[in-house]
Coordinates of C-alpha atoms and ligand atoms in Angstrom, one line a residue:
M1 CA 85.3 64.5 87.6
T2 CA 87.5 65.6 84.8
K3 CA 91.0 67.2 85.6
I4 CA 93.0 69.3 83.2
A5 CA 95.4 66.6 82.7
D6 CA 92.5 64.7 80.7
Y7 CA 92.4 67.5 77.8
I8 CA 96.3 68.2 77.3
S9 CA 97.7 66.5 74.7
K10 CA 94.5 65.9 73.0
N11 CA 93.1 67.5 70.0
A12 CA 92.0 70.7 70.5
R13 CA 89.1 71.2 68.4
Q14 CA 88.0 68.1 69.7
N15 CA 88.4 69.7 73.2
V16 CA 86.1 72.4 72.1
V17 CA 83.5 71.1 70.2
E18 CA 82.9 68.4 73.1
A19 CA 82.8 71.0 75.8
I20 CA 80.5 73.2 73.7
K21 CA 78.4 70.4 73.3
R22 CA 78.1 69.5 76.9
A23 CA 77.1 73.1 77.5
N24 CA 74.6 72.9 75.2
D25 CA 73.0 69.6 76.7
N26 CA 73.1 71.4 80.0
S27 CA 71.5 74.4 79.2
E28 CA 68.9 74.0 81.5
Y29 CA 71.0 74.8 84.4
H30 CA 71.4 78.3 82.7
A31 CA 75.2 78.2 83.8
L32 CA 76.3 80.3 80.9
L33 CA 75.1 83.4 79.5
S34 CA 76.8 83.3 76.3
L35 CA 79.3 80.9 74.5
T36 CA 82.4 82.3 72.8
E37 CA 82.7 79.2 69.9
E38 CA 84.1 80.6 67.0
R39 CA 87.0 82.3 68.7
A40 CA 87.2 79.2 70.5
L41 CA 87.5 77.0 67.4
E42 CA 90.1 79.4 65.6
R43 CA 92.1 79.1 68.9
A44 CA 91.6 75.2 68.8
D45 CA 92.9 75.1 65.2
A46 CA 95.9 77.5 66.1
V47 CA 96.8 75.0 68.7
D48 CA 96.4 72.1 67.1
R49 CA 98.7 73.7 64.2
G50 CA 101.5 74.1 66.8
E51 CA 101.0 78.0 66.6
I52 CA 99.8 78.0 70.2
T53 CA 101.5 76.2 72.9
G54 CA 102.2 76.4 76.6
R55 CA 101.1 74.4 79.9
L56 CA 97.3 74.6 79.1
A57 CA 97.4 74.2 75.4
G58 CA 93.9 73.2 74.1
V59 CA 92.3 73.2 77.4
P60 CA 88.7 74.5 77.5
F61 CA 87.5 77.0 80.5
V62 CA 84.8 79.6 81.4
V63 CA 84.9 82.7 82.5
K64 CA 82.6 84.2 84.6
D65 CA 80.9 87.3 82.9
N66 CA 82.2 90.0 85.0
F67 CA 85.3 89.6 83.2
L68 CA 86.5 91.4 80.0
A69 CA 87.0 88.8 77.3
F70 CA 86.7 88.3 73.6
G71 CA 84.3 86.4 71.6
A72 CA 80.8 87.5 73.3
P73 CA 79.8 90.3 75.4
T74 CA 80.8 91.2 78.8
T75 CA 77.4 92.0 80.9
A76 CA 78.2 91.4 84.4
A77 CA 74.5 89.8 84.0
S78 CA 73.0 93.1 84.2
R79 CA 70.8 95.0 81.6
M80 CA 73.4 97.9 82.2
L81 CA 75.8 96.2 80.2
E82 CA 73.5 93.9 77.8
G83 CA 75.6 93.4 74.5
F84 CA 78.8 95.3 75.9
K85 CA 81.6 94.3 73.5
A86 CA 85.0 94.4 75.5
P87 CA 87.8 96.4 74.1
L88 CA 90.5 94.7 75.6
Q89 CA 90.7 91.4 77.8
A90 CA 91.6 91.0 81.4
T91 CA 94.7 90.3 82.5
A92 CA 93.8 87.1 84.2
V93 CA 91.8 85.7 81.0
E94 CA 95.3 86.9 78.6
K95 CA 97.6 84.9 81.1
L96 CA 95.8 81.5 80.4
E97 CA 95.3 82.2 76.8
A98 CA 99.3 82.9 77.1
E99 CA 99.5 79.2 78.2
G100 CA 97.0 78.3 75.3
A101 CA 94.1 77.8 77.5
I102 CA 90.8 78.2 75.5
C103 CA 87.9 80.5 76.8
I104 CA 84.5 78.9 75.5
G105 CA 82.2 80.8 77.2
K106 CA 81.0 83.4 79.7
A107 CA 79.3 82.3 83.2
N108 CA 76.4 83.4 84.8
L109 CA 76.4 85.7 88.0
D110 CA 74.1 87.6 90.4
A111 CA 74.3 91.2 88.6
F112 CA 77.6 92.9 89.3
A113 CA 78.2 90.1 91.5
H114 CA 76.0 91.2 94.1
G115 CA 74.4 88.1 95.6
G116 CA 74.9 84.7 97.0
S117 CA 72.6 82.6 94.7
T118 CA 72.9 83.7 91.2
E119 CA 69.3 84.6 91.8
N120 CA 70.2 88.3 91.1
S121 CA 71.1 88.0 87.5
A122 CA 69.2 90.1 85.2
F123 CA 69.2 86.9 82.9
G124 CA 67.5 84.6 85.4
P125 CA 69.3 82.1 87.9
T126 CA 71.3 79.5 87.3
L127 CA 70.5 75.8 88.8
N128 CA 72.4 73.8 91.3
A129 CA 74.2 70.8 89.6
Y130 CA 73.3 68.5 92.4
D131 CA 69.4 70.0 92.7
K132 CA 67.9 71.7 90.1
T133 CA 65.6 72.8 92.9
K134 CA 68.3 74.6 94.8
V135 CA 70.3 77.7 94.2
A136 CA 74.2 77.4 92.4
G137 CA 74.8 79.7 95.2
G138 CA 77.0 83.1 94.0
S139 CA 78.0 85.2 92.8
S140 CA 79.8 82.9 90.7
G141 CA 77.1 80.2 90.5
G142 CA 77.4 80.0 86.8
S143 CA 81.2 79.2 87.0
A144 CA 80.8 76.8 89.7
V145 CA 78.0 74.8 88.0
V146 CA 80.0 74.8 84.7
T147 CA 82.9 73.4 86.6
A148 CA 80.8 70.4 88.6
L149 CA 79.2 69.2 85.5
D150 CA 82.4 68.9 84.0
I151 CA 81.7 71.0 81.3
V152 CA 85.1 72.4 81.8
P153 CA 87.9 71.5 83.8
F154 CA 88.5 74.9 85.4
A155 CA 86.5 78.2 85.5
L156 CA 87.2 81.6 86.7
G157 CA 85.5 83.6 89.2
S158 CA 85.7 86.5 91.4
D159 CA 85.3 86.6 95.2
T160 CA 84.4 90.0 97.1
G161 CA 82.7 88.3 99.9
G162 CA 82.2 84.6 99.4
S163 CA 81.8 84.5 95.6
I164 CA 84.0 81.8 94.6
R165 CA 83.8 79.7 97.9
Q166 CA 80.1 79.5 98.4
P167 CA 79.0 78.5 95.2
A168 CA 82.2 75.8 95.4
S169 CA 81.1 74.6 98.4
F170 CA 77.2 74.4 97.1
N171 CA 78.4 72.2 94.0
G172 CA 81.3 70.3 95.5
V173 CA 84.0 72.1 93.6
V174 CA 87.5 73.3 94.9
G175 CA 87.1 77.2 95.1
V176 CA 90.0 79.4 95.8
K177 CA 90.0 83.1 96.9
P178 CA 93.3 84.1 96.9
T179 CA 95.1 86.8 99.3
Y180 CA 94.5 90.1 98.1
G181 CA 96.4 91.3 95.0
T182 CA 97.4 88.1 94.1
V183 CA 95.9 88.2 90.7
S184 CA 95.2 91.4 88.7
R185 CA 91.5 92.6 88.6
Y186 CA 92.6 94.6 85.5
G187 CA 89.6 94.1 82.8
V188 CA 87.0 93.1 85.7
V189 CA 84.1 94.9 86.4
A190 CA 84.7 96.2 89.9
M191 CA 82.7 95.7 92.9
A192 CA 84.1 96.8 95.8
S193 CA 87.8 97.2 95.3
S194 CA 89.2 96.7 99.0
T195 CA 87.9 93.2 99.0
D196 CA 87.7 92.4 95.3
T197 CA 89.9 89.0 94.2
I198 CA 90.4 87.0 91.3
G199 CA 90.1 83.1 91.8
V200 CA 89.1 79.7 90.4
F201 CA 87.0 76.8 90.6
T202 CA 88.6 73.4 89.6
T203 CA 88.0 69.8 90.5
D204 CA 90.8 69.3 92.8
A205 CA 93.5 71.2 94.5
Y206 CA 96.5 70.4 92.1
D207 CA 94.4 72.0 88.9
A208 CA 93.7 74.8 91.1
E209 CA 97.5 75.4 92.1
L210 CA 98.2 74.9 88.7
I211 CA 96.0 78.3 87.5
M212 CA 96.8 80.0 90.5
D213 CA 100.4 80.0 89.8
I214 CA 99.6 81.0 86.0
M215 CA 97.5 84.0 87.0
A216 CA 99.6 85.4 89.7
G217 CA 101.7 87.9 89.5
K218 CA 102.3 91.9 89.3
D219 CA 100.3 93.7 86.9
D220 CA 101.2 96.8 86.0
K221 CA 97.5 97.8 85.1
D222 CA 96.6 97.2 88.7
M223 CA 98.3 99.0 91.4
T224 CA 97.4 96.7 94.1
T225 CA 98.9 93.4 92.7
L226 CA 101.7 92.0 94.7
P227 CA 105.2 91.0 93.2
D228 CA 104.3 87.3 92.4
F229 CA 104.6 85.0 95.7
F230 CA 102.5 81.8 94.6
K231 CA 105.0 79.1 94.4
P232 CA 103.8 75.9 94.4
T233 CA 104.9 73.8 97.5
A234 CA 104.9 70.4 98.8
A235 CA 102.3 69.9 102.1
K236 CA 104.0 70.9 105.3
S237 CA 103.4 68.4 108.0
G238 CA 102.5 68.8 111.8
L239 CA 100.6 71.8 111.1
K240 CA 98.6 73.8 113.9
I241 CA 95.1 74.3 112.7
G242 CA 92.6 75.8 114.7
L243 CA 88.9 75.5 114.6
I244 CA 87.0 78.6 114.9
T245 CA 84.0 77.8 117.5
E246 CA 82.0 80.7 116.2
T247 CA 81.4 78.9 112.9
M248 CA 80.2 75.5 114.8
T249 CA 77.5 77.1 116.9
D250 CA 73.8 75.4 117.0
D251 CA 72.9 78.0 114.2
V252 CA 75.0 75.9 111.8
D253 CA 73.3 73.1 110.4
L254 CA 74.0 69.8 111.7
E255 CA 75.2 68.0 108.8
V256 CA 77.8 70.7 108.1
Q257 CA 79.0 70.5 111.2
Q258 CA 79.2 66.9 111.0
A259 CA 81.2 67.3 107.6
T260 CA 83.4 70.0 109.0
L261 CA 84.6 67.3 112.1
A262 CA 84.9 64.6 109.5
Y263 CA 87.4 66.8 107.5
V264 CA 88.9 67.7 111.0
E265 CA 89.9 64.0 111.6
R266 CA 91.1 63.5 108.1
L267 CA 93.9 66.4 109.1
K268 CA 94.5 64.9 112.4
S269 CA 95.0 61.4 110.6
A270 CA 97.3 63.0 108.6
G271 CA 99.6 64.2 111.4
H272 CA 98.4 67.5 111.8
T273 CA 96.5 68.9 115.4
V274 CA 93.5 70.6 115.7
T275 CA 92.4 72.7 118.2
E276 CA 89.2 74.8 119.2
V277 CA 90.2 78.4 118.7
T278 CA 87.8 81.6 119.0
L279 CA 87.5 84.7 116.8
P280 CA 85.1 86.5 118.9
I281 CA 84.7 89.5 116.3
V282 CA 83.8 87.7 113.8
Q283 CA 79.9 88.1 114.9
Y284 CA 80.5 91.9 113.7
A285 CA 81.8 90.7 110.5
L286 CA 78.8 90.6 108.6
A287 CA 77.9 94.3 109.7
M288 CA 81.4 95.3 108.7
Y289 CA 81.0 94.0 105.3
Y290 CA 77.5 95.2 104.8
I291 CA 78.7 98.8 105.3
I292 CA 82.1 99.1 103.6
V293 CA 81.2 96.9 100.7
P294 CA 78.1 99.1 99.5
A295 CA 80.3 101.8 99.9
E296 CA 82.9 100.8 97.6
V297 CA 79.7 99.8 95.5
S298 CA 78.0 102.6 95.4
S299 CA 81.6 104.7 94.0
N300 CA 82.4 101.8 91.8
L301 CA 78.9 102.0 89.7
A302 CA 78.8 105.8 89.6
R303 CA 80.4 105.5 86.4
Y304 CA 77.2 103.8 84.9
D305 CA 75.7 107.0 84.0
G306 CA 74.0 105.8 80.8
I307 CA 76.6 108.4 78.8
R308 CA 80.0 106.9 78.5
Y309 CA 78.7 103.3 78.1
G310 CA 76.2 100.7 79.2
H311 CA 72.5 100.9 78.9
R312 CA 71.0 104.6 77.6
A313 CA 67.4 105.3 78.3
E314 CA 65.3 106.9 76.0
G315 CA 62.8 109.4 75.8
V316 CA 64.0 111.6 78.7
A317 CA 63.6 115.6 79.2
N318 CA 66.6 116.0 80.5
L319 CA 70.3 114.9 82.1
A320 CA 68.8 114.1 85.3
E321 CA 66.3 112.2 83.9
L322 CA 68.6 110.3 81.5
Y323 CA 70.9 109.3 84.7
G324 CA 68.1 108.2 86.7
K325 CA 66.3 106.2 84.1
S326 CA 69.4 104.5 82.4
R327 CA 70.3 103.5 86.3
D328 CA 66.7 102.5 86.9
E329 CA 66.6 100.4 84.1
G330 CA 70.0 99.1 84.0
F331 CA 70.5 97.7 87.5
V332 CA 68.6 95.1 89.2
T333 CA 66.8 95.6 92.6
E334 CA 69.8 94.4 94.9
N335 CA 72.2 96.6 92.8
K336 CA 70.2 99.5 93.9
R337 CA 69.8 98.6 97.2
R338 CA 73.7 99.0 97.8
I339 CA 73.9 101.8 95.9
M340 CA 71.4 103.6 98.5
I341 CA 73.2 101.9 101.4
G342 CA 76.4 102.8 100.4
S343 CA 75.5 106.4 99.8
Y344 CA 73.6 106.8 102.9
V345 CA 76.9 105.3 105.0
L346 CA 79.4 108.0 103.2
S347 CA 77.0 110.9 103.7
S348 CA 78.1 113.3 105.7
G349 CA 76.0 112.9 108.6
F350 CA 76.6 109.2 108.8
F351 CA 80.2 108.8 107.3
D352 CA 81.5 108.9 111.0
A353 CA 78.7 106.4 112.5
Y354 CA 78.8 103.9 110.0
Y355 CA 81.4 103.9 107.5
L356 CA 84.2 104.8 109.8
Q357 CA 83.1 102.5 112.6
A358 CA 83.1 99.7 110.0
Q359 CA 86.6 100.4 109.1
K360 CA 87.6 100.6 112.6
A361 CA 86.1 97.3 113.4
R362 CA 87.9 95.8 110.3
T363 CA 91.0 96.8 112.0
L364 CA 90.5 94.8 115.0
L365 CA 89.4 91.6 112.7
V366 CA 92.7 92.0 110.9
N367 CA 94.5 92.1 114.3
E368 CA 92.3 89.3 115.9
F369 CA 93.3 87.1 112.8
N370 CA 96.8 88.0 113.2
K371 CA 96.7 87.2 117.1
L372 CA 95.5 83.6 116.0
F373 CA 98.1 83.4 113.5
A374 CA 100.8 83.7 116.1
D375 CA 99.9 80.5 117.0
Y376 CA 97.9 78.7 114.2
D377 CA 99.1 78.1 110.5
V378 CA 95.4 77.4 109.2
L379 CA 91.8 78.0 110.4
I380 CA 89.5 76.0 109.6
G381 CA 85.3 75.9 109.7
P382 CA 82.4 75.4 107.3
T383 CA 82.1 77.4 104.1
T384 CA 78.7 77.9 104.7
P385 CA 76.1 77.6 107.3
T386 CA 73.7 75.3 105.3
P387 CA 73.8 73.5 102.3
A388 CA 72.4 75.0 98.9
F389 CA 69.5 76.5 100.0
G390 CA 65.8 76.3 97.6
L391 CA 65.5 78.5 94.8
G392 CA 63.5 81.7 95.9
E393 CA 63.6 80.6 99.4
N394 CA 65.8 83.5 100.7
T395 CA 64.9 86.4 97.8
A396 CA 62.3 87.9 99.7
D397 CA 64.6 88.9 102.5
P398 CA 67.9 90.3 102.0
I399 CA 69.1 90.2 105.6
K400 CA 68.5 86.3 105.3
M401 CA 70.5 86.3 102.2
Y402 CA 73.4 88.3 103.5
L403 CA 73.5 85.7 106.6
A404 CA 74.5 83.0 104.4
D405 CA 77.6 85.2 103.6
I406 CA 78.9 84.8 107.4
M407 CA 81.6 82.2 107.1
T408 CA 83.1 83.7 104.3
V409 CA 83.1 87.2 104.5
P410 CA 86.0 87.6 107.6
A411 CA 88.7 86.5 105.2
S412 CA 88.0 88.9 102.6
L413 CA 87.4 91.6 105.0
A414 CA 91.4 90.7 106.2
G415 CA 92.6 90.0 102.4
L416 CA 93.5 86.8 103.6
P417 CA 93.8 83.5 101.2
A418 CA 90.7 81.1 101.8
I419 CA 90.0 78.2 99.8
S420 CA 86.6 75.8 100.4
V421 CA 87.4 72.4 99.6
P422 CA 84.6 69.2 99.1
A423 CA 83.9 67.9 102.6
G424 CA 81.2 65.3 101.8
K425 CA 77.3 65.5 101.0
S426 CA 73.9 66.1 103.1
A427 CA 71.7 63.0 103.4
A428 CA 69.8 64.7 100.7
G429 CA 72.8 64.4 98.5
L430 CA 73.7 68.0 98.5
P431 CA 77.5 68.9 98.5
I432 CA 79.4 70.4 101.7
G433 CA 82.3 72.4 101.9
V434 CA 85.0 73.4 104.5
Q435 CA 87.0 76.6 104.3
L436 CA 90.9 76.9 105.1
V437 CA 91.6 80.3 105.9
G438 CA 95.6 80.9 106.0
Q439 CA 98.0 84.1 106.7
R440 CA 98.2 86.2 103.7
R441 CA 100.5 85.0 100.8
S442 CA 100.3 81.5 102.4
D443 CA 98.0 80.3 99.2
A444 CA 100.0 77.6 97.9
M445 CA 100.7 76.1 101.1
L446 CA 96.7 76.0 101.6
L447 CA 96.3 74.1 98.3
A448 CA 99.1 72.1 99.3
L449 CA 97.4 70.8 102.4
A450 CA 94.2 70.3 100.4
Q451 CA 96.0 68.1 98.1
S452 CA 97.4 66.0 100.7
V453 CA 93.7 65.3 102.5
E454 CA 92.3 64.7 98.9
E455 CA 95.3 61.9 98.3
A456 CA 94.8 60.4 101.7
Ligands
LIG501 N1 77.3 87.3 98.9 C1 78.3 88.2 98.6 C2 77.6 89.8 98.7 O1 76.7 89.9 98.2 C3 79.7 88.1 98.1 C4 79.6 88.6 96.6 C5 80.7 88.7 96.1 O2 81.9 88.2 96.6 N2 80.7 89.2 95.0 O3 78.3 90.5 98.6

């Protein structure tokens, strides 16, 4: 697979023309919703004339279509925002552009990032890079697939409960979900504000470090951003690593367990110690997540009323009908399910029983993680219980779909950095990923650890 360095000091126009050709040649995967060809070529020519310089000068990339970016509509893969032209660009995109990177297109996702397979896209699913009968994963499925197919060397995604890590593991690439607040969320369509993070897909952990280094930092336009703490670092030796036993039960696919144990062996031969640890409260993490996230979703999606922006229904008799019909036509089933669950758990009779309980349980989860991090530097486990599942396999049963998020939601609820790294393939040739989780702000250390394993 190609790396960012393969594009540096090359003719930028050629980089862009070739990336767009690869995108078009691979259109059957439906990884991209649009190309930003005209703007990309203009920027490429500016790079070639020496007017734009930087650490990523002339490097093509793709952004998930819930990032506001110029050159194509920002749809969040929904009818609600179909054709929506961004009035500004996301801070993350601006920062990459300031270093000379060139966005060539917008990647498919589950509508409003609700999902784990990209099958909830209003415009049709993305196919897995290794097997077209399997899902790409999600919600950032398109970004994972364009990276895995070498269309571009990196792609941006958002991760609220696993949307970068899970598709990264399903497509054999590196996926980074940083510490909550590392990268500005300004200009990214909000899903659940207390767990939304911005991260990246790359083909190795060195490139991930470079992109995170560029994107990280305080942004006055996002009050949750942390002062820039992300500093590339050398790999530490002799780390204490905990293998979370709750992620290695009989419910987890045997090949996934074996790949995880093989990765553990590589960590051990690199001189780290790996011991089994337990995090009993993770059995409740999905229940917490699927209360808290819909609550925040229902609030964030309230802005789509058919009046201020987005889809507006026609042929309505009154205001209530305008709201109702616009939202009915603009949202997919999964969006509506979450709005309903969220409104329910926040309603006066049920707030204490559901939302408040979930928030209290979330605090217990944070405490359990903190207790482990008193003794361990890094926690490890599979990124997902199975390799990529079949298209249509889980769509009829939302609970089955939600179960696929069991490994990734704990770090999201606790705001911890977590990365998924390739750890081999199943007998059927499907990629398997393992997840490394660290304490808040240990992002660079996790990437350095992954680099040292890649090298060995
Ligand atoms: N699959 C998870 C969900 O459906 C994660 C989504 C995300 O991280 N955006 O909520």
